[in-house]
GROMACS .gro file of C-alpha atoms in nm:
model
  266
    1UNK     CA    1   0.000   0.000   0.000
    2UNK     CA    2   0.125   0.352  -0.124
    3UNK     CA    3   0.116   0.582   0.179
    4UNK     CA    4   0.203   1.031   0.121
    5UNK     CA    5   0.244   1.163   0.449
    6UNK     CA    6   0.122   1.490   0.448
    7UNK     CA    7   0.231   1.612   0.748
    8UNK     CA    8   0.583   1.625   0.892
    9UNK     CA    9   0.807   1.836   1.105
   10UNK     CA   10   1.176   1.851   1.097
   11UNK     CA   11   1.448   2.076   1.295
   12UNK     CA   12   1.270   2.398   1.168
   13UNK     CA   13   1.002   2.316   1.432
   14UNK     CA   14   1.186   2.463   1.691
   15UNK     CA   15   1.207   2.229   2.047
   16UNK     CA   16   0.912   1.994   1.859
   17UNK     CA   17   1.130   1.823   1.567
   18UNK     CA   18   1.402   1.650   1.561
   19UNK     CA   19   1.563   1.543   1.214
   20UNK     CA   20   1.681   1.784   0.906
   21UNK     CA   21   1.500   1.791   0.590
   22UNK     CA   22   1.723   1.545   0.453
   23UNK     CA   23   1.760   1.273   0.729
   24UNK     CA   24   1.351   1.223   0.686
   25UNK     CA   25   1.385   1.186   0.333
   26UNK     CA   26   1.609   0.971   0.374
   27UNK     CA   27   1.430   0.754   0.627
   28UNK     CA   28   1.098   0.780   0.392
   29UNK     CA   29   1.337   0.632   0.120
   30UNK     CA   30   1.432   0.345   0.363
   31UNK     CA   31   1.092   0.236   0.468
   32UNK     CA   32   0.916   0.258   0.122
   33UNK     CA   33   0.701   0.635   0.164
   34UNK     CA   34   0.566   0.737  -0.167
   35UNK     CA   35   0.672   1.091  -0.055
   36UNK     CA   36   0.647   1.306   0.237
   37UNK     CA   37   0.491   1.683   0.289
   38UNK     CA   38   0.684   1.894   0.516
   39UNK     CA   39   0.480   2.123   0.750
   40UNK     CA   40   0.665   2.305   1.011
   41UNK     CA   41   0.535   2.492   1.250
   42UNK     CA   42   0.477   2.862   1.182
   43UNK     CA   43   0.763   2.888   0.944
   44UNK     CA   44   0.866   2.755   0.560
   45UNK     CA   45   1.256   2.763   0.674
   46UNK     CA   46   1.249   2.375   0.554
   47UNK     CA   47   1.142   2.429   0.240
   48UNK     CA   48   1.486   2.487   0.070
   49UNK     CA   49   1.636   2.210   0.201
   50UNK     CA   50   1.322   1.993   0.157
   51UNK     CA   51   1.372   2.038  -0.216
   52UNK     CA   52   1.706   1.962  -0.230
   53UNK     CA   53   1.682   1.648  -0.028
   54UNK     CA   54   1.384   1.550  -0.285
   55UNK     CA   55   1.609   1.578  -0.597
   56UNK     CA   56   1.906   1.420  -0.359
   57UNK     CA   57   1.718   1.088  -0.320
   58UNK     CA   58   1.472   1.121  -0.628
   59UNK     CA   59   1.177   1.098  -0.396
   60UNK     CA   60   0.838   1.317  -0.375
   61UNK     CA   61   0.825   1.624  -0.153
   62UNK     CA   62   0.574   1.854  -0.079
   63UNK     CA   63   0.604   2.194   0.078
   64UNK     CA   64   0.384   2.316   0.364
   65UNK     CA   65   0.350   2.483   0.701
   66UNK     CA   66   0.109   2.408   1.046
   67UNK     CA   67   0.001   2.752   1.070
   68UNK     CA   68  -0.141   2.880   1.386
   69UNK     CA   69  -0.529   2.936   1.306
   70UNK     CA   70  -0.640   3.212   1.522
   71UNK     CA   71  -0.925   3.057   1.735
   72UNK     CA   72  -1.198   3.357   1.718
   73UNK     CA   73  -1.057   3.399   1.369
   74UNK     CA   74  -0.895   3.726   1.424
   75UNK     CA   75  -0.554   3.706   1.403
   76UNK     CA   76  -0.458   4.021   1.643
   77UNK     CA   77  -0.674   3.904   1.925
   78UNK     CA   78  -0.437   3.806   2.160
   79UNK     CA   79  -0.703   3.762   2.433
   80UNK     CA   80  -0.549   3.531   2.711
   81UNK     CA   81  -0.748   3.152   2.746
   82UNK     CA   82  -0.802   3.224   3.092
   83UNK     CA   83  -1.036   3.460   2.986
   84UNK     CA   84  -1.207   3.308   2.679
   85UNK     CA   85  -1.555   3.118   2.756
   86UNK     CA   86  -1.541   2.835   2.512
   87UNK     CA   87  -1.251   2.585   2.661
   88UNK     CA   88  -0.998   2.712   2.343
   89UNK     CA   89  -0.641   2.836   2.377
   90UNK     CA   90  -0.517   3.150   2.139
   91UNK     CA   91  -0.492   2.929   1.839
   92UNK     CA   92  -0.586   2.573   1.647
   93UNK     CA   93  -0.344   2.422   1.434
   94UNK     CA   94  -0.405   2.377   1.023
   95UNK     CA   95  -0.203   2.233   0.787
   96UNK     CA   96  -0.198   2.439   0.446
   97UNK     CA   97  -0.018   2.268   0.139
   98UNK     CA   98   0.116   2.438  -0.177
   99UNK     CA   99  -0.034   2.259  -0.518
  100UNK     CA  100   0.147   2.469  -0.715
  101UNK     CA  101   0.412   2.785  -0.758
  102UNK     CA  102   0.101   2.989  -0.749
  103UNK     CA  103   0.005   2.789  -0.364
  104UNK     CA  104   0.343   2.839  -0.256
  105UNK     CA  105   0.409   3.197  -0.346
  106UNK     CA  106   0.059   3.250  -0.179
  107UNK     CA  107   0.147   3.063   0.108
  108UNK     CA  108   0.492   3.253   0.151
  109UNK     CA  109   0.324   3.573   0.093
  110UNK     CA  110   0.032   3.502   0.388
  111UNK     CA  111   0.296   3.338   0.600
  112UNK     CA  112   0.526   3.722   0.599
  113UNK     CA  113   0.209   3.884   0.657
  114UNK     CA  114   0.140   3.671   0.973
  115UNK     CA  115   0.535   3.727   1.102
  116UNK     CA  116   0.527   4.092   1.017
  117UNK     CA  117   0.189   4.193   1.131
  118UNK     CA  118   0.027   3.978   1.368
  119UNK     CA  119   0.306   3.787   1.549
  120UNK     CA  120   0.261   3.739   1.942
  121UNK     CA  121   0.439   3.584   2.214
  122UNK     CA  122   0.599   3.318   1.965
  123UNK     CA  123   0.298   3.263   1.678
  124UNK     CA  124   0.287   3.392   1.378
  125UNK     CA  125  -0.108   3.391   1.360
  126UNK     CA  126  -0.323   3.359   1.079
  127UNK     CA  127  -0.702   3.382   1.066
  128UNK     CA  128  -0.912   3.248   0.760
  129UNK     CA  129  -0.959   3.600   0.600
  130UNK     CA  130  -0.582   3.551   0.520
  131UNK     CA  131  -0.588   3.245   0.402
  132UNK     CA  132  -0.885   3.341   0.194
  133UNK     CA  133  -0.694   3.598   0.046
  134UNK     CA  134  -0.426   3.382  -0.041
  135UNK     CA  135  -0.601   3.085  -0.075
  136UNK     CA  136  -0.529   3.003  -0.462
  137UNK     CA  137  -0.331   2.690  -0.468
  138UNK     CA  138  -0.343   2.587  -0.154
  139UNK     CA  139  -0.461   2.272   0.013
  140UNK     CA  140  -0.634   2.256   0.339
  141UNK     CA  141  -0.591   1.952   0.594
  142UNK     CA  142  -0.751   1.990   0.913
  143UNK     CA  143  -0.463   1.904   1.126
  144UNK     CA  144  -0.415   1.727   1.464
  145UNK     CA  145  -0.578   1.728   1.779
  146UNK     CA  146  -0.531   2.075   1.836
  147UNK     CA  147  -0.693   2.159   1.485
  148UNK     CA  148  -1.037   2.364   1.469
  149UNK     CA  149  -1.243   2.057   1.338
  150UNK     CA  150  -1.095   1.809   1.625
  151UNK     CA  151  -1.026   2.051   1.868
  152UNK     CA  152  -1.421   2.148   1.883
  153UNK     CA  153  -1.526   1.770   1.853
  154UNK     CA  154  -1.353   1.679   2.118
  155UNK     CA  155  -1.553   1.963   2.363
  156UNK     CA  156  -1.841   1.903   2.199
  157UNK     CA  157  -1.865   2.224   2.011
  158UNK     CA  158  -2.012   2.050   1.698
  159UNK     CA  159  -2.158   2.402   1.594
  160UNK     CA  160  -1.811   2.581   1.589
  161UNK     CA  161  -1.629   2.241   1.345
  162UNK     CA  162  -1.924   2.331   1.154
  163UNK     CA  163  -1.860   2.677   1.116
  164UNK     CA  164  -1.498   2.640   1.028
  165UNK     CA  165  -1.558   2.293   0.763
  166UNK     CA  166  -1.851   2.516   0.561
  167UNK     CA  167  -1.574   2.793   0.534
  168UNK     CA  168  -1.332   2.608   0.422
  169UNK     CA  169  -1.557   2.429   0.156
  170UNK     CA  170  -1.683   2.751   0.072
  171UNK     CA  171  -1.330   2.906   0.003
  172UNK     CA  172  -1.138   2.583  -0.110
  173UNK     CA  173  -1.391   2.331  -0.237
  174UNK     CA  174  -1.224   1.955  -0.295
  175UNK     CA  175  -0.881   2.134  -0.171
  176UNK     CA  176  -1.032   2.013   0.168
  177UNK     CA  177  -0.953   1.719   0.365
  178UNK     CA  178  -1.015   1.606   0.713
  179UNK     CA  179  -0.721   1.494   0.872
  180UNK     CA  180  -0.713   1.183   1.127
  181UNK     CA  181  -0.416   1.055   1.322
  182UNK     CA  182  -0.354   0.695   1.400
  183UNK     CA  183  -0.274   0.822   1.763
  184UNK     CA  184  -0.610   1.033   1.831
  185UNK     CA  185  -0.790   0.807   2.003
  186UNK     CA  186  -0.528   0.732   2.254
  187UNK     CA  187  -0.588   1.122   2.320
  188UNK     CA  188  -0.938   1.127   2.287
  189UNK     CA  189  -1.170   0.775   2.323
  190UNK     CA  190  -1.354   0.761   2.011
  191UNK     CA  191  -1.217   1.040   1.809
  192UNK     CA  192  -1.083   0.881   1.491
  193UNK     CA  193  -1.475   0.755   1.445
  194UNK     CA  194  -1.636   1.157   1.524
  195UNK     CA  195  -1.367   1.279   1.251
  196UNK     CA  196  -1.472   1.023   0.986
  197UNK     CA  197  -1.831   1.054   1.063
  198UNK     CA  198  -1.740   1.417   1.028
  199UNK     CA  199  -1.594   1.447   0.703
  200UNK     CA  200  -1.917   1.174   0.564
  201UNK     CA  201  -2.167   1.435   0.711
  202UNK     CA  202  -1.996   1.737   0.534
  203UNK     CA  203  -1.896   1.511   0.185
  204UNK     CA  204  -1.538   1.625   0.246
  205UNK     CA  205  -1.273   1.326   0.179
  206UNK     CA  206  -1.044   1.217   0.484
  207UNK     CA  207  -0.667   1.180   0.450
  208UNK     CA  208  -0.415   0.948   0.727
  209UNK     CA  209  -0.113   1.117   0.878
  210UNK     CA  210   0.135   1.028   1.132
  211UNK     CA  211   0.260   1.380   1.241
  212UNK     CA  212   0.606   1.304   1.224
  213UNK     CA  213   0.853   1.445   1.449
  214UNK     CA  214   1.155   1.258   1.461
  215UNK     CA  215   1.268   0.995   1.219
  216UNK     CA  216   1.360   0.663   1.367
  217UNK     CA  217   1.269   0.508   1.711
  218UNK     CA  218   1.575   0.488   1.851
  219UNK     CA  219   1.565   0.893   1.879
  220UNK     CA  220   1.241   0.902   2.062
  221UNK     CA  221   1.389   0.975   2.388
  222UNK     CA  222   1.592   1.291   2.221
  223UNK     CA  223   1.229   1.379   2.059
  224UNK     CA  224   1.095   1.308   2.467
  225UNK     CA  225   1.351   1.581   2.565
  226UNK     CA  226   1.285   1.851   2.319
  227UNK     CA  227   0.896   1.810   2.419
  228UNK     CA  228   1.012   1.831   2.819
  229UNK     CA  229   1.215   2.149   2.769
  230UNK     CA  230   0.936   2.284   2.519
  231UNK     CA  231   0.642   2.218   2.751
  232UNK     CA  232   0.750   2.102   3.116
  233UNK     CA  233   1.004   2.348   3.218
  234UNK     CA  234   0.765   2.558   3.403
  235UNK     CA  235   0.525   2.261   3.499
  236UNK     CA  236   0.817   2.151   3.706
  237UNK     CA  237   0.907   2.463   3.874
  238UNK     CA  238   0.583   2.560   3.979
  239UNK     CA  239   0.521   2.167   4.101
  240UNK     CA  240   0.836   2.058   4.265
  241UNK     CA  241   0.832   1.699   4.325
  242UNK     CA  242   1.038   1.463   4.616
  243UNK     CA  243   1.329   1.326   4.402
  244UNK     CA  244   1.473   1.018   4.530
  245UNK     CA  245   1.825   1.122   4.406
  246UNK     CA  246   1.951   0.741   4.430
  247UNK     CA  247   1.720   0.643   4.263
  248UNK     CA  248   1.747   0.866   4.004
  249UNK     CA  249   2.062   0.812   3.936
  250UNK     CA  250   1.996   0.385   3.860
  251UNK     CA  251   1.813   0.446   3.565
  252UNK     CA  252   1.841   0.509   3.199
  253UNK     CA  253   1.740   0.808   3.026
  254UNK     CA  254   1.396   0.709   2.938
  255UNK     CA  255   1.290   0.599   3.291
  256UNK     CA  256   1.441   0.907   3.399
  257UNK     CA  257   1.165   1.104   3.255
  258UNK     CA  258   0.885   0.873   3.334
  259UNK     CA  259   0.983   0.936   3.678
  260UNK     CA  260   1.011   1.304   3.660
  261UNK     CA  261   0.747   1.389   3.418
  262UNK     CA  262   0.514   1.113   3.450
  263UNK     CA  263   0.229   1.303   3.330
  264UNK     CA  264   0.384   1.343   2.928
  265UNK     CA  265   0.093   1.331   2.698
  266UNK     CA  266   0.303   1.272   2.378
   0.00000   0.00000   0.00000
């Protein structure tokens, strides 16, 4: 079976991936991928290489980025989740692919609007009347767990996926797909089953992804403490824990951080 993973990060993905461009091409060579999307987050600073490692191996590439969706679908409101009434953070995820060198001049020129106009705290953020405007060429995959259409599932807020799948149709037509993960119900009981009822209801065609961060298993525990620096650091300060140094010290990296940071959710 052919499988065109449409959704991978690399070292671009600051604290999140692992590999470079070409080490993932390389590995997609290895274990038979018909080709492999890059989509890093916020940023195309993969996309150079990404080509280069294409031609290198003669394998498919496409060129992409997981932009960060503005959640009330204004990019400059900045409003802090503490204070929002509907369980959401600042921002979803959504993965936008260039078809063509009309998508990915499009997507470069929404992606410089996003850094030069409506960057905060560390997210370039983008809200659909962007996309819209450079929508042409583009693809639209709904993403992860954190993306609008999952995201809103998974709270119940069937009205709000709604909302953001009719847009999207509206604006990108059979450009749209709905995204599933082969982890997400290990996050969520029963999501894989609300997506693909999902996509059904709305006639919208669903796509498999493995949201690839790091390139062979043997790395995972590098990957494991990229995501503890990215996400734990303050976690740990503001809950200091008993260590049992001695213990500590008997055990191998990845019991190490089981023990400190049992609660990882990746």
């Amino acid at each position: 079976m052919e499988f065109f993973d449409c959704h991978c990060h690399s070292q671009f993905s600051p604290l999140d991936g692992l590999d470079t461009p070409d080490t993932l091409v390389q590995r997609g060579v290895e274990i038979g991928l018909s080709g492999m999307v890059i989509t890093d987050h916020g940023r195309l600073s993969a996309h150079r290489d990404m080509l280069k490692a294409g031609i290198k191996h003669d394998f498919k590439v496409g060129l992409g980025c997981e932009v960060y969706l503005s959640n009330s679908n204004d990019r400059f409101d900045t409003l802090n989740k503490k204070v929002r009434n509907n369980g959401l953070g600042l921002y979803h995820h959504l993965i936008l692919i260039a078809k063509n060198d009309t998508g990915l001049r499009n997507l470069q020129a929404l992606m410089s609007k996003a850094w030069n106009e409506s960057f905060f705290d560390k997210y370039p953020l983008v809200d659909f009347d962007l996309i819209a405007e450079h929508g042409d060429g583009l693809i639209i995959t709904t993403a992860c767990v954190s993306g609008p259409i999952a995201e809103n599932l998974s709270l119940g807020n069937i009205e709000a996926a709604n909302t953001w799948m009719n847009m999207f149709k509206e604006r990108f037509g059979g450009d749209v797909y709905v995204e599933n993960q082969v982890h997400n119900n290990s996050i969520h009981e029963g999501l894989t089953e609300m997506l693909l009822d999902f996509a059904d209801g709305h006639g919208v065609k669903s796509i498999v992804s493995t949201d690839t961060h790091f390139a062979r298993e043997e790395d995972r525990w590098i990957e494991d403490a990229l995501l503890i620096l990215n996400t734990y650091s303050q976690a740990s300060k503001s809950k200091p824990k008993e260590i049992d140094y001695d213990h500590l010290n008997s055990l191998d990296f990845m019991e190490k951080y089981n023990y400190l940071y049992p609660e990882r959710n990746m």
